[in-house]
Amino acid sequence: MLLIDCPFCGKRPEVEFHCGGEAHIARPADPAQVDDAIWAEHLFVRKNPRGLHAERWRHLHGCGQWFNALRDTYTDRFVETYKAGEQPKHPLTETRA
Amino acid sequence: MAQAFRLPMGGRIDRSKPIRFTFDGRMIDGFTGDTVASALLANGVHLVGRSFKYHRPRGILSHGSDEPSALLSVDRGPGRVDPNNRASVVEARDGLKIVSQNRWPSLAFDVGAVNDLLSPVFVAGFYYKTFMWPRSFWDKVYEPVIRAAAGLGVAPQVADPDRYANRHAHCDVLVVGAGPAGLAAALAAAETGKRVIVADEQAEPGGALLHQPDALIDGRGAEAWRAAAIGELDARENVVLLPRTTVFGYYNHNHVAMVERVADHRSDAPAGTPRERLWQVRAAEVVLATGSHERPLVFADNDRPGVMLAESVRVFINRYGVAPGRRTVFATSGASAYVAAADAKAAGIDVALVDIREERECGPEAAWLRAAGVDVLTGHTIVGTQGRKRVEGLVVAPLSNGGVGARRVIACDCVGMSGGWTPAVHLFSQSRGKLAFDAALDAFVPGVSAQAERSAGAASGIYDLAACLDSGFTAGTRAAGSSARRTFAASETRIGFKPARALPTDANPAKVRAFVDFQNDVTAKDLKLAMREGFESIEHVKRYTTTGMATDQGKTSNMNALGIVAEGLGRPLPSVGTTTFRPPYTPVTFGALVGPARHALFDPIRTTPIHEWAAEHGATFENVALWRRAWYFPRPGEDRQTAVARECRAVREGVGVFDGSTLGKIEVVGPDAAEFMNRLYVNAWIKLGVGRCRYGLMLKEDGYILDDGVVARLADDRFHVTTTTGRAPRVLAHMEDYLQTEWPELDVFLTSTTEQWAVIAVQGPKARETIAGLVAGIDLSNEAFPHMSVREGHICGAPCRLFRVSFTGDLGYEINVPSDYGRAVWEAVVEAGAPFGITPYGTETMHVLRAEKGYIIVGQETDGTVTPDDVGLAGMIARAKPDFVGKRSLARPDLLAAGRKQLVGLATSDPSLVLDEGAQIVADPNQPIPMTMLGHVTSSYFSPSCGRSIAMALVADGRALTGRTLHVTTPDGFTAVTVREPVFFDPDGSRVNA
Ligand SMILES: [Zn+2]
């Protein structure tokens, strides 16, 4: 079970959290102006890296807050967690060797 | 004679406390401190089971948790039958009933042993080769026969009466294993003051020290050192020392699972003592001091009862005071068995030793053992055993110039074999650490760690006692963040071995049965066959032959299998790969994993404030999400259909009362509440007046319906939102997601109020008259309080939010009162409605009434791929709004394309026939298979109001098919239906405005 560092509460076990998939996917400001292909990309296409992945987590059974995390999908190591709207301190390389 | 093989002295058993249990009905005497294995051996019992596939007689191979063969059923009393226990792990105690497995009719005479004669048939890949065709034979012929013939123990037939506990713990250092390395690590970590947990799988901590009474540590006897170490750990408040506790799983971020056996070894456990306790430990650092496993030698008929591991023979002698045989031959390829032979000799056992190695390859141990008066035969191979249910002789032959010389038989009643040692890297591997092959050790050892963990002692390939203690101490201090160092002085350990693989033989290799995996009955020949058939990766060989895939996970067999495959392929061993170890390290009972989560505690049960009233009034209940809801209220003699018909009629003709408390409720509050609602729902909210309600429809971003429910505006900045019963948490999470991450600028607060409000739906033409006398401060007239509006006031003196809404199509109110008042108000309503024949109704009637009106239920008419237009609700969409969640997706080409399934009503040609929900719909029932499926039935009931069956369905281009005949599958074939509007009752909707 992962140990996840909520930016608001500290380290808590994974069962308290809900993972919301890839982070930093901005909803287009005016979806009506976006063509079908770009909208489909926005809805359905996600990175699936082996290595560092920025993802959304919510401390569902805790403070209830959404935040972001950088997790290595290979080792499951969390490099950092940070609040929604912030950028990670760690450079986000998509894949690892 | 009882305990004829018990040595006159020695061992850690308590000879003042005799115990007695039965084995296949025979009385077995032993002493407290015995395992079932040691007590059986003390009584000369070696034959304890039949093997999995060939039903070969099997005995006790090991003294520990790596035992592959001696699997027994343990009966501790009614309901407490537990199969597949290792005899070497079960502590003997009074009253146990131990039963052998996998034999019929008896252990000594087993019909299944015919499999052994048929062994040429049961070769590697047998299942894959034999049972491919025809498919139907698998269920009816092969599978039952194989099940009867092969297999392990029998599962218990009744519910487990025992209690299982569950505990979470945190520590700075978790030490796994309390042998010399683990104890040194624990002492080192404990001295720093850090919180330490030490878990050891055995009844007594000490590991190998328990059977080395002659060893010396820092000038003291091993036992004295051990006792002092445990005394110190016990005395420290920062240390928890857990014997009988097996670490079986190493998960992410140092989350470690272990099971503590609390009661099985006690015949005097007080009532209520849990049988086992599951520990889930989160450790900052872990020290793995898990020891090592001895390898068997691979030679013909090496599975004969009486053939054991050499170190295990030593353990039975020194720790349990048992001589496994009167004449024991040790067969070895390394030094450690010489010590076992010397200890056996010292215990008065007649001993000989055969070494595979040439004289020049042996260390000083050969001369040392000869000096002790033991015959040592070097440069010999083992080519077989004699005897059937017990070994009677070991067949050996000299090796010279690469050939095998003349055979000779050494008579014996026990063989102690040693093919070297394998570090127990299972937990390290589970932690996702990378294993490294050490050619000098002929073993995989822990390489690069993936977690905050380090290995020590034999688990890391260190076998020398002093070095084990040093490495343990260092691991303990480092894990505790200290740099203290200490070296230990200890007596010499005889180590080193020559990798043996399959031993050379002069026999026809096709006839040799040299077992590698004793539990799954895999021989060296099977592995060679797999290689001949082209399997080269150990992962494939493993699956094809099943080697290493039994419940022991190949603890004794993996390295032998790898070595034989590497040798056969002519490749270096590490290039063949090693297998990945997975939890559990040893089998874990379902009870321990389930813990208290059984029966009522399996899942939380949510009940409403009116639940007890419903139960008292004979309601039957159904589960909806975690809720238990009143389904219908049968009167004596009524079946469901009759009760539901009566409840439906009462609502349509008089008044009914329904517990709607399970409806999800969310209070949306704040200056931007209306804007937030506007962005989240398809409907328009800005202009919805205070005191008005609206049916809200919510989409996911992909344009499909997520949820629906009535929303009331209580003030400019306050909405009372209702959701479906099952989706309330999801809807709130959906709202929070958008509020927090997409529109953080909106000033809105979301609060779940589901459990704050009891909801009493009063429905039917007499609804107004029913509640009129109870309500204060609200004008109930149609003009002042029309359909789809909300008022705040009092009912029976309790504050209430009164909704004029209807999910039945009749005049109706939903009374929201604080939950504590729910039952009192409910009872007052029931009393006030008595003159009108008020009738409580359940979810089934609610479903029928709403279906008569064509109202959808999200999750029944929708399945996550249904748009508002698909269910005829496109009119709800406020198209003038520039954006809302899902709006852009409604313009996706696929969502606008022709041929989408649309909600329609279906009328069966036989009005009494109620269609099956989920039944498929076709245009032409005579079309050849595969037929074109047009859609499926989503809701189907008998409607008392219509006097006939009704159904709703999703049908491709369904609205254009109105009036057409389609065909629906039934259990007997097809039935004809006519497509129609989904509204069956009161199509102009006048009744709600009554
Ligand atoms: Zn939190």
Short mmCIF file of C-alpha atoms in Angstrom, two decimals, chain B residues 657-814:
data_model
loop_
_atom_site.label_atom_id
_atom_site.label_comp_id
_atom_site.label_asym_id
_atom_site.label_seq_id
_atom_site.Cartn_x
_atom_site.Cartn_y
_atom_site.Cartn_z
CA VAL B 657 -46.09 6.87 1.97
CA PHE B 658 -42.54 6.06 0.98
CA ASP B 659 -39.18 6.37 2.72
CA GLY B 660 -36.98 8.41 0.39
CA SER B 661 -34.32 9.15 2.99
CA THR B 662 -31.63 7.36 1.02
CA LEU B 663 -31.73 9.99 -1.72
CA GLY B 664 -28.39 11.71 -1.92
CA LYS B 665 -28.47 15.34 -0.80
CA ILE B 666 -25.89 18.02 -1.34
CA GLU B 667 -26.18 21.60 -0.12
CA VAL B 668 -24.61 23.96 -2.65
CA VAL B 669 -24.05 27.34 -0.98
CA GLY B 670 -22.24 30.55 -1.81
CA PRO B 671 -22.38 33.74 -3.86
CA ASP B 672 -21.46 31.76 -6.97
CA ALA B 673 -23.79 28.83 -6.29
CA ALA B 674 -26.08 29.51 -9.25
CA GLU B 675 -23.13 29.97 -11.61
CA PHE B 676 -21.62 26.72 -10.34
CA MET B 677 -24.89 24.87 -10.90
CA ASN B 678 -25.12 26.42 -14.35
CA ARG B 679 -21.72 25.05 -15.33
CA LEU B 680 -22.35 21.61 -13.89
CA TYR B 681 -25.87 20.75 -15.05
CA VAL B 682 -27.39 20.83 -18.54
CA ASN B 683 -30.25 22.97 -17.20
CA ALA B 684 -30.43 26.71 -16.66
CA TRP B 685 -30.32 27.84 -13.03
CA ILE B 686 -29.68 31.56 -12.97
CA LYS B 687 -33.31 32.46 -13.44
CA LEU B 688 -34.80 29.67 -11.33
CA GLY B 689 -36.81 31.47 -8.69
CA VAL B 690 -36.30 31.02 -4.98
CA GLY B 691 -38.80 28.43 -3.79
CA ARG B 692 -38.83 26.67 -7.15
CA CYS B 693 -37.56 23.18 -8.04
CA ARG B 694 -36.15 21.82 -11.26
CA TYR B 695 -35.35 18.34 -12.50
CA GLY B 696 -31.57 18.50 -12.99
CA LEU B 697 -29.57 16.41 -15.39
CA MET B 698 -25.81 16.10 -15.00
CA LEU B 699 -23.36 14.83 -17.63
CA LYS B 700 -19.81 13.65 -17.54
CA GLU B 701 -17.41 15.59 -19.74
CA ASP B 702 -17.87 12.92 -22.41
CA GLY B 703 -21.53 13.89 -22.81
CA TYR B 704 -23.07 10.85 -21.17
CA ILE B 705 -25.57 11.06 -18.32
CA LEU B 706 -23.94 10.86 -14.88
CA ASP B 707 -26.88 11.51 -12.60
CA ASP B 708 -30.23 13.22 -12.20
CA GLY B 709 -32.36 14.54 -9.38
CA VAL B 710 -34.62 17.34 -8.24
CA VAL B 711 -32.85 20.55 -7.21
CA ALA B 712 -34.55 23.21 -5.10
CA ARG B 713 -33.49 26.82 -4.81
CA LEU B 714 -33.89 27.86 -1.19
CA ALA B 715 -32.26 31.27 -1.55
CA ASP B 716 -30.29 33.19 -4.13
CA ASP B 717 -27.12 31.58 -2.83
CA ARG B 718 -28.41 28.20 -1.66
CA PHE B 719 -29.49 25.07 -3.53
CA HIS B 720 -30.76 21.81 -2.08
CA VAL B 721 -29.54 19.20 -4.59
CA THR B 722 -30.76 15.63 -4.61
CA THR B 723 -28.99 12.72 -6.31
CA THR B 724 -29.79 9.09 -6.93
CA THR B 725 -29.34 6.81 -3.92
CA GLY B 726 -26.34 4.95 -5.26
CA ARG B 727 -24.45 7.84 -6.82
CA ALA B 728 -24.39 10.48 -4.10
CA PRO B 729 -20.67 10.13 -3.26
CA ARG B 730 -19.75 10.12 -6.93
CA VAL B 731 -21.77 13.23 -7.68
CA LEU B 732 -20.25 15.10 -4.74
CA ALA B 733 -16.76 14.02 -5.84
CA HIS B 734 -17.53 15.15 -9.39
CA MET B 735 -18.67 18.54 -8.08
CA GLU B 736 -15.63 18.92 -5.81
CA ASP B 737 -13.31 18.02 -8.66
CA TYR B 738 -14.60 20.79 -10.89
CA LEU B 739 -14.88 23.28 -8.06
CA GLN B 740 -11.36 22.70 -6.77
CA THR B 741 -9.45 22.12 -9.98
CA GLU B 742 -11.29 23.85 -12.83
CA TRP B 743 -13.10 26.76 -11.22
CA PRO B 744 -11.29 27.53 -7.96
CA GLU B 745 -12.34 31.16 -8.44
CA LEU B 746 -15.97 30.28 -7.70
CA ASP B 747 -17.04 31.04 -4.13
CA VAL B 748 -19.07 27.92 -3.36
CA PHE B 749 -19.22 25.38 -0.57
CA LEU B 750 -20.45 21.81 -1.02
CA THR B 751 -21.77 19.81 1.90
CA SER B 752 -23.17 16.31 1.91
CA THR B 753 -26.45 16.39 3.80
CA THR B 754 -27.72 12.94 2.86
CA GLU B 755 -27.88 11.73 6.43
CA GLN B 756 -29.09 15.03 7.90
CA TRP B 757 -32.52 14.74 6.34
CA ALA B 758 -35.18 12.06 6.59
CA VAL B 759 -37.35 12.16 3.47
CA ILE B 760 -40.97 11.06 3.64
CA ALA B 761 -42.70 10.95 0.26
CA VAL B 762 -46.49 11.30 0.53
CA GLN B 763 -47.98 10.50 -2.87
CA GLY B 764 -51.45 10.17 -4.27
CA PRO B 765 -54.69 12.12 -4.73
CA LYS B 766 -55.17 12.31 -0.95
CA ALA B 767 -51.61 13.53 -0.22
CA ARG B 768 -52.62 17.14 0.49
CA GLU B 769 -55.42 16.15 2.83
CA THR B 770 -53.07 13.73 4.61
CA ILE B 771 -50.46 16.31 5.56
CA ALA B 772 -52.68 19.37 5.81
CA GLY B 773 -53.26 19.02 9.53
CA LEU B 774 -49.60 18.43 10.33
CA VAL B 775 -47.98 21.33 8.48
CA ALA B 776 -47.63 24.79 9.96
CA GLY B 777 -46.54 27.95 8.18
CA ILE B 778 -47.02 26.71 4.62
CA ASP B 779 -50.02 27.37 2.40
CA LEU B 780 -50.59 24.03 0.68
CA SER B 781 -53.05 25.31 -1.93
CA ASN B 782 -52.28 24.58 -5.55
CA GLU B 783 -51.96 28.28 -6.30
CA ALA B 784 -49.63 29.10 -3.42
CA PHE B 785 -47.60 25.91 -3.62
CA PRO B 786 -47.65 24.46 -7.15
CA HIS B 787 -45.94 21.36 -8.45
CA MET B 788 -42.11 21.66 -8.49
CA SER B 789 -41.78 24.10 -5.64
CA VAL B 790 -40.32 24.06 -2.16
CA ARG B 791 -41.27 25.76 1.12
CA GLU B 792 -39.70 25.90 4.56
CA GLY B 793 -41.94 25.56 7.57
CA HIS B 794 -42.80 23.14 10.33
CA ILE B 795 -44.43 19.73 10.47
CA CYS B 796 -45.50 18.24 13.78
CA GLY B 797 -43.46 21.06 15.30
CA ALA B 798 -40.26 19.97 13.55
CA PRO B 799 -38.53 22.24 11.05
CA CYS B 800 -39.05 20.98 7.54
CA ARG B 801 -38.27 21.61 3.92
CA LEU B 802 -41.42 20.61 2.12
CA PHE B 803 -41.07 19.73 -1.56
CA ARG B 804 -44.06 19.53 -3.89
CA VAL B 805 -42.56 16.92 -6.21
CA SER B 806 -43.63 13.61 -7.58
CA PHE B 807 -41.81 10.54 -8.82
CA THR B 808 -45.14 8.74 -9.21
CA GLY B 809 -47.02 11.05 -11.55
CA ASP B 810 -49.59 11.78 -8.87
CA LEU B 811 -49.98 14.71 -6.53
CA GLY B 812 -47.13 14.41 -4.09
CA TYR B 813 -44.99 15.93 -1.39
CA GLU B 814 -41.59 15.04 -0.06
#
